[in-house]
Short mmCIF file of C-alpha atoms in Angstrom, two decimals:
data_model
loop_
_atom_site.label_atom_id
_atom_site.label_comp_id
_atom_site.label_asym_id
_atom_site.label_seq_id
_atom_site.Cartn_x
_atom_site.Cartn_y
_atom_site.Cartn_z
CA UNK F 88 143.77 113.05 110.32
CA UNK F 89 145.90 110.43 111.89
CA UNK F 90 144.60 106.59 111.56
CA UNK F 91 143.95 106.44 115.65
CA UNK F 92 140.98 108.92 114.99
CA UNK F 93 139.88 106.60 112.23
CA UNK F 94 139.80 103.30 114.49
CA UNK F 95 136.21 102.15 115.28
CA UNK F 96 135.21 102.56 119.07
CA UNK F 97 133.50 99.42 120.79
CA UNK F 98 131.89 98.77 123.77
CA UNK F 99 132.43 95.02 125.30
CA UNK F 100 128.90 93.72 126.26
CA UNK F 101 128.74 90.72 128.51
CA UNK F 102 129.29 87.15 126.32
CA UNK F 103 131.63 89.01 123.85
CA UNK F 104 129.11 91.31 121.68
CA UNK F 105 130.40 94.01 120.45
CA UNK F 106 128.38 97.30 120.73
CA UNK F 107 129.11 100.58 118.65
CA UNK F 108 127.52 104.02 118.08
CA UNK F 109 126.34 105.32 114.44
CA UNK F 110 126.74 109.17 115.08
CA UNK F 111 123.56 109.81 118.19
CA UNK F 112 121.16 107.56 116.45
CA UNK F 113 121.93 104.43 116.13
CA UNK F 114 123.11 101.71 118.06
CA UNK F 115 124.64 98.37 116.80
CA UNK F 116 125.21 95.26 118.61
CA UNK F 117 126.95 92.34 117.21
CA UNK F 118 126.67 88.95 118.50
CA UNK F 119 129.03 87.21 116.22
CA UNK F 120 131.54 87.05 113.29
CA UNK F 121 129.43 83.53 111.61
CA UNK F 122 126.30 82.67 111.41
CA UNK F 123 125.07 80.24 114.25
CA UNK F 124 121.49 79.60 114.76
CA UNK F 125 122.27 79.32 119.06
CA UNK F 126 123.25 82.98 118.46
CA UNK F 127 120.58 83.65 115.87
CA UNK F 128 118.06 82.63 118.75
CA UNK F 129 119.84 84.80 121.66
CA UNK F 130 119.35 87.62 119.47
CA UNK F 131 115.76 87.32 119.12
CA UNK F 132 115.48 86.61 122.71
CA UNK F 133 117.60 89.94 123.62
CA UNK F 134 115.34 92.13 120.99
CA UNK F 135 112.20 90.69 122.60
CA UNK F 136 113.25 91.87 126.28
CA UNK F 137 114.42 95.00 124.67
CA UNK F 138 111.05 95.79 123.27
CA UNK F 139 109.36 94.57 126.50
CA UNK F 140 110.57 97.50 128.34
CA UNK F 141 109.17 99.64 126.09
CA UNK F 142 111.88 102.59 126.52
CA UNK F 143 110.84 106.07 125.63
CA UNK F 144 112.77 107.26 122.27
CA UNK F 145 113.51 104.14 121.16
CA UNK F 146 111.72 104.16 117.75
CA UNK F 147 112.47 100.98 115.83
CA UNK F 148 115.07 97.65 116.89
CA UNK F 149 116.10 95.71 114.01
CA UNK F 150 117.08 92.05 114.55
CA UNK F 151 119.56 90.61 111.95
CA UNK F 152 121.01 87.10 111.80
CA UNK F 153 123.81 87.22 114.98
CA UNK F 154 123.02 91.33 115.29
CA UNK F 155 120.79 93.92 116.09
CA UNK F 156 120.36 97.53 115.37
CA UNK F 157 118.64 99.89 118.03
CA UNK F 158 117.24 103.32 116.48
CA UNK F 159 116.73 106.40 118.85
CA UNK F 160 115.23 109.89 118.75
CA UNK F 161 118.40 111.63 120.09
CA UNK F 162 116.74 114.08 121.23
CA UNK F 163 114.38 112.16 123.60
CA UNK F 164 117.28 109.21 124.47
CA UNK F 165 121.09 109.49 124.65
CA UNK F 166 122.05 106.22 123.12
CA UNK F 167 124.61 106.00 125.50
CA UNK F 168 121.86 105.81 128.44
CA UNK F 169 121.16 101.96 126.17
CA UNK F 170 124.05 100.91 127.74
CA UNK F 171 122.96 99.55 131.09
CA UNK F 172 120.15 98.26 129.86
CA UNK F 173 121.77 96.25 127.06
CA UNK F 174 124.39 94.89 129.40
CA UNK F 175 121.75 93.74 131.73
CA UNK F 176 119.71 91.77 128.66
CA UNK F 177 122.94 90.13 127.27
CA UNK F 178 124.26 89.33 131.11
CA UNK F 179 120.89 87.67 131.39
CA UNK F 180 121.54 85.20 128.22
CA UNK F 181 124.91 84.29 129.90
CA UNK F 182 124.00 83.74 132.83
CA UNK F 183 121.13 80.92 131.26
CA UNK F 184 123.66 79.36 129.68
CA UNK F 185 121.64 80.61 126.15
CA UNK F 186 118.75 80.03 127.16
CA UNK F 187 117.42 78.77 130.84
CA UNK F 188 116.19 81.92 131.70
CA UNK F 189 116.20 83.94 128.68
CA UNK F 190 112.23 85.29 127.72
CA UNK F 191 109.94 83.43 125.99
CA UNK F 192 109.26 85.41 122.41
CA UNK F 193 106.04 86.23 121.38
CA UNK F 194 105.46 85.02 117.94
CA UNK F 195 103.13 83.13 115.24
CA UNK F 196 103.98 79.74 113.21
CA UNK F 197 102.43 79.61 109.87
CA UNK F 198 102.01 77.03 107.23
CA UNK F 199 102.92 77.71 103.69
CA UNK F 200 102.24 74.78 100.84
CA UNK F 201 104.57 74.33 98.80
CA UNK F 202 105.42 72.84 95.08
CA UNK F 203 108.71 71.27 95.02
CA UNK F 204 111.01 70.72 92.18
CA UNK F 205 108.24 72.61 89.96
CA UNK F 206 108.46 72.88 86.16
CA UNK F 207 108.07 76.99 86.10
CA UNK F 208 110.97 77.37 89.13
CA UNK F 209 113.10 74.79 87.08
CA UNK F 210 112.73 76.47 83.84
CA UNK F 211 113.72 79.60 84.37
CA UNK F 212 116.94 78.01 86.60
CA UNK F 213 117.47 75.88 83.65
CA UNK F 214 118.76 79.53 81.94
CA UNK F 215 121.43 79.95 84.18
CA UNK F 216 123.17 77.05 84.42
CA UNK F 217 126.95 78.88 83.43
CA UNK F 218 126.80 80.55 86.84
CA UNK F 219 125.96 77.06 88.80
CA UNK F 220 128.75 75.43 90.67
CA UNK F 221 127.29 72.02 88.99
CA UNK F 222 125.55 72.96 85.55
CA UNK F 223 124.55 69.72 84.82
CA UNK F 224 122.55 69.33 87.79
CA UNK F 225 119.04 70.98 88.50
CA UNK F 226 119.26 72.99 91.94
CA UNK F 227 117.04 70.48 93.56
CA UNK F 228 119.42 67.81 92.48
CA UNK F 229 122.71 70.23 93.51
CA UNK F 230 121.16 70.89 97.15
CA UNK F 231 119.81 66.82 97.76
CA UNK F 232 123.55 65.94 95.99
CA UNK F 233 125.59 68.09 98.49
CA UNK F 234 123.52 67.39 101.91
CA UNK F 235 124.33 63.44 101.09
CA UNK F 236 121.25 62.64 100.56
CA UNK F 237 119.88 59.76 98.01
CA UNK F 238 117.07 61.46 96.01
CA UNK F 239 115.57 64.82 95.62
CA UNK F 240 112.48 63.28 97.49
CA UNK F 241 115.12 63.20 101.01
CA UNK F 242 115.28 66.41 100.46
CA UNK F 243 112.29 67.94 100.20
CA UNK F 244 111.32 65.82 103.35
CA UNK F 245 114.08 66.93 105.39
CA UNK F 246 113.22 70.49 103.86
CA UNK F 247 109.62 70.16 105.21
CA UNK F 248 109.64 68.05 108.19
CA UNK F 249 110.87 70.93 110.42
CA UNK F 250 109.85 74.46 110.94
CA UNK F 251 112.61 77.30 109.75
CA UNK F 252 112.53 80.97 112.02
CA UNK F 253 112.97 84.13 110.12
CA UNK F 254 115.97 85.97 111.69
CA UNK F 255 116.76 88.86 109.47
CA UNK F 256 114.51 90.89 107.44
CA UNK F 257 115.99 92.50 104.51
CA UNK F 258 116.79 93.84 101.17
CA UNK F 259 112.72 93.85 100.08
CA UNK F 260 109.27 94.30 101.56
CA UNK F 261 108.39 90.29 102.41
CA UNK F 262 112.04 89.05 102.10
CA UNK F 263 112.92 86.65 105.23
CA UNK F 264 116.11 85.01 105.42
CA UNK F 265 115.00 82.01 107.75
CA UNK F 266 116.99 79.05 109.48
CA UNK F 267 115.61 75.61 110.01
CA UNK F 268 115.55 75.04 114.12
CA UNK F 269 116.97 71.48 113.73
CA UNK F 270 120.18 70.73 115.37
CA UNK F 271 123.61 71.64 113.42
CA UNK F 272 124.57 68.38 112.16
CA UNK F 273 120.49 68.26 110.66
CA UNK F 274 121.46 71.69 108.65
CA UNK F 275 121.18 72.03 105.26
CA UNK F 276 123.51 73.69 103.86
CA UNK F 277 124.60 75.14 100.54
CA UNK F 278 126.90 77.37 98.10
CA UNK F 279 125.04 79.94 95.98
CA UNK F 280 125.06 80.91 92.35
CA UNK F 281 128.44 81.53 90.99
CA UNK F 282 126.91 84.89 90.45
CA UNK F 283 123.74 86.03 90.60
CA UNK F 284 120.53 85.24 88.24
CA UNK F 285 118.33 88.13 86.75
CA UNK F 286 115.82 86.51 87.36
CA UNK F 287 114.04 84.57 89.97
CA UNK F 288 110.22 84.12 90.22
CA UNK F 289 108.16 85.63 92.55
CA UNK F 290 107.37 82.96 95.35
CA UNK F 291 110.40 81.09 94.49
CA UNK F 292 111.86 78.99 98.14
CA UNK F 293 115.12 79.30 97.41
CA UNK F 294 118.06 78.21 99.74
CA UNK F 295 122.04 79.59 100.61
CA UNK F 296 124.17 78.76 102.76
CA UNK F 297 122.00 77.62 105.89
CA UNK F 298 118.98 80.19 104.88
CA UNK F 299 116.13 79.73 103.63
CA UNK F 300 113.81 82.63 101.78
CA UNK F 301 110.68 83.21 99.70
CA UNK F 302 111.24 85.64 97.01
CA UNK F 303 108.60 88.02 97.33
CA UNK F 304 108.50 89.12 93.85
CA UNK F 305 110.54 88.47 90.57
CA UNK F 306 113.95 89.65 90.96
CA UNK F 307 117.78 88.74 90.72
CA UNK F 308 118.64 85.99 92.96
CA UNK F 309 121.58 83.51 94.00
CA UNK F 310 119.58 81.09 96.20
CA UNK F 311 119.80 77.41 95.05
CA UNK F 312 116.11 77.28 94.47
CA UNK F 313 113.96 74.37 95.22
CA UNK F 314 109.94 75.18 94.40
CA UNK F 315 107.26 77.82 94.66
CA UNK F 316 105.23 78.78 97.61
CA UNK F 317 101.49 78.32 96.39
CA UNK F 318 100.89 81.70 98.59
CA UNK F 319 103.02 85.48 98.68
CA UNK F 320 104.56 87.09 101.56
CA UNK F 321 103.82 90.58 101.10
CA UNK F 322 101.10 92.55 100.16
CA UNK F 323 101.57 95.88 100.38
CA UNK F 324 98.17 97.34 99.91
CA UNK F 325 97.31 95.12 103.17
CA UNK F 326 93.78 94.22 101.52
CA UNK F 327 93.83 90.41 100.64
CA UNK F 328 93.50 87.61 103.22
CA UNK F 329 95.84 87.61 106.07
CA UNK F 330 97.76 90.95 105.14
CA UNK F 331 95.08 93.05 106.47
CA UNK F 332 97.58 93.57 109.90
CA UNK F 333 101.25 93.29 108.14
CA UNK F 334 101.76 93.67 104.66
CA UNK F 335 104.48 90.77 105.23
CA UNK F 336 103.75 87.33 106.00
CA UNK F 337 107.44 86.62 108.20
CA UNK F 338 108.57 89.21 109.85
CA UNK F 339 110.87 88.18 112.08
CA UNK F 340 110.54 85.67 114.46
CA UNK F 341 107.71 83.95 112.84
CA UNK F 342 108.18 80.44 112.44
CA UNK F 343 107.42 78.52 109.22
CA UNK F 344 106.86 74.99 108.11
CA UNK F 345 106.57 74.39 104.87
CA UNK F 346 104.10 71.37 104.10
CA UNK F 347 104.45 69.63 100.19
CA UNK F 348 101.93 69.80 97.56
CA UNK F 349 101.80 68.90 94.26
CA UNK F 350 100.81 70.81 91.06
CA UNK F 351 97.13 69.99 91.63
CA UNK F 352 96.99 71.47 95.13
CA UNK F 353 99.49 73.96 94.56
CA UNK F 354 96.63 75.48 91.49
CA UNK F 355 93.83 74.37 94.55
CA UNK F 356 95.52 76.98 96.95
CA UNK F 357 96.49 79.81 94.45
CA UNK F 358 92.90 79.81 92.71
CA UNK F 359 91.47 80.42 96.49
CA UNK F 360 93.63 82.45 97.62
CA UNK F 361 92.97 84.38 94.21
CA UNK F 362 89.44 84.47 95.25
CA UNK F 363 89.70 85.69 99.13
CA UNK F 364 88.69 81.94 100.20
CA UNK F 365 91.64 80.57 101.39
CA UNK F 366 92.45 80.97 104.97
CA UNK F 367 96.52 81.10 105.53
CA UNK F 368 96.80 78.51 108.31
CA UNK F 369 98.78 80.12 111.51
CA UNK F 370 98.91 80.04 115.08
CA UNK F 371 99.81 82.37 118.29
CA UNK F 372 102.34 80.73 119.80
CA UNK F 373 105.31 81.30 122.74
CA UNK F 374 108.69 79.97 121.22
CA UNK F 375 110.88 79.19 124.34
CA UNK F 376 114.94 79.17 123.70
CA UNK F 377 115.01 77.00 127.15
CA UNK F 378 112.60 74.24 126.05
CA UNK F 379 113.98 74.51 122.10
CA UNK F 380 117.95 73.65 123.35
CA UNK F 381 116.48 70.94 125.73
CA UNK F 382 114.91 69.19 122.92
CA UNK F 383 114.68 70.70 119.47
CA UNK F 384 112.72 68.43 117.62
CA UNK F 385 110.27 67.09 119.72
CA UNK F 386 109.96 70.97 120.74
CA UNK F 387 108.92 72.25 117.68
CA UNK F 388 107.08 69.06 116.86
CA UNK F 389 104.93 70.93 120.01
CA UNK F 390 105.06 74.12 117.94
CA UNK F 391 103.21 72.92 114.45
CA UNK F 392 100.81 71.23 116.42
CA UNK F 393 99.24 74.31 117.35
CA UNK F 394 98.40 74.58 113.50
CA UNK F 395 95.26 73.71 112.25
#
């Protein structure tokens, strides 16, 4: 076998994706090389035209942070026959410039409360400090430390004044790796665990990088993590409030914004939710990628307004 027959064979898609073929089921488009939440966006908007079309033998399109993955029935749909129709979606994002006549996307925005810098999230973290890049510092205190700002209380407002959008579903049932839609110098950004823990609780917010994610249930982790969602994000029996039509609570693009409580309402919110009384607080709502790069914050200012 010589190394030419070994070489991976792309197709150029207009705006410099990248798409390739796994064997006559799967296609895979790639966006970008890093992270960027413009291209995070244009993905979303691309996969939402895609799925407006409704093409026979497509079965499932997968949306991942600057990528997507298109799965056909081969025998219904040559993935090659995708082509056309993906260069026509991705010439349509150039030509808006990213966005002026891209598709709206179809979506919800819900609220989650949320108890930051708790004492249960903080003392299992407090087990792992040999595989923190600052061991003498509490996560909380790490992530406020190296976004510059001057208390732990900065952060969790700059955490919770603005609404994050799940771009990639993955690893678990419920897992959401999310971005906050704030402009790039707004980011927060951070370095992970050293390596990972074993153990992170279940509704831990934890945050990497530029992501944000809920950990749906206990489980190894290397998210700085900075509280505890007072509600889950899957269920997978699909029986308790608000799970009765997804057993997850973000798939992808749902938007989130996270709103502070303290240990008292945090208990106020489990104990009903416990009891099939508490009503998860979310909206229908049509995210525009023209009106977001226009003017991101007041924008989604626009967006949690539609929340109760």
């Amino acid at each position: 076998m010589t190394a030419a027959t070994l070489t991976p064979q792309y197709f150029a898609l207009p705006g410099g994706a990248r798409l390739s073929f796994g064997g006559d089921e799967f296609v895979f488009v790639e966006l970008s090389e890093a992270m960027d939440l413009a291209v995070a966006l244009q993905v979303q908007s691309i996969v939402a035209a895609i799925v407006s079309l409704d093409i026979d033998g497509i079965v499932d399109i997968v949306p991942a942070h600057v990528s997507y993955m298109i799965r056909v029935r081969p025998e219904d749909l040559d993935p090659r026959d995708l082509i056309p129709t993906l260069v026509a979606a991705h010439q349509k994002v150039v030509d808006s410039g990213g966005g002026g006549s891209a598709p709206t996307i179809a979506t919800t925005i819900v609220e989650i409360p949320v108890y930051y810098n708790d004492p249960w999230t903080n003392e299992v973290t407090a087990r792992f400090r040999d595989r923190h890049p600052s061991p003498e510092e509490t996560d909380v205190e790490f992530t406020a430390r190296v976004n510059g700002f001057d208390s732990v209380d900065e952060l969790i407002a700059a955490h919770s004044a603005h609404p994050f959008i799940a771009t990639f579903n993955n690893f678990i049932p419920g897992n959401a790796e999310c971005v906050q839609l704030v402009p790039q110098e707004m980011q927060i950004q951070v370095p992970k665990y050293l390596s990972p823990r074993t153990q992170t609780p279940a509704r831990a917010v934890g945050h990497g990088g530029n992501q944000m994610n809920i950990y749906p249930v206990e489980s190894p982790g290397g998210f700085q993590l900075l509280g505890r969602s007072a509600l889950p994000v899957v269920d997978l029996s699909m029986t308790r409030p608000g799970f009765t039509s997804s057993p997850v609570l973000l798939p992808a693009p749902t938007l989130v914004k996270f709103t502070p409580v303290d240990e008292s309402g945090y208990d106020e919110v489990v104990t009903a939710f416990e009891a099939g009384t508490h009503e998860i607080n979310r909206a229908a709502i049509e995210f525009d990628l023209q009106a977001f790069t226009a003017d991101p914050l007041g924008y989604t200012r626009s967006l949690v307004g539609e929340l109760r």
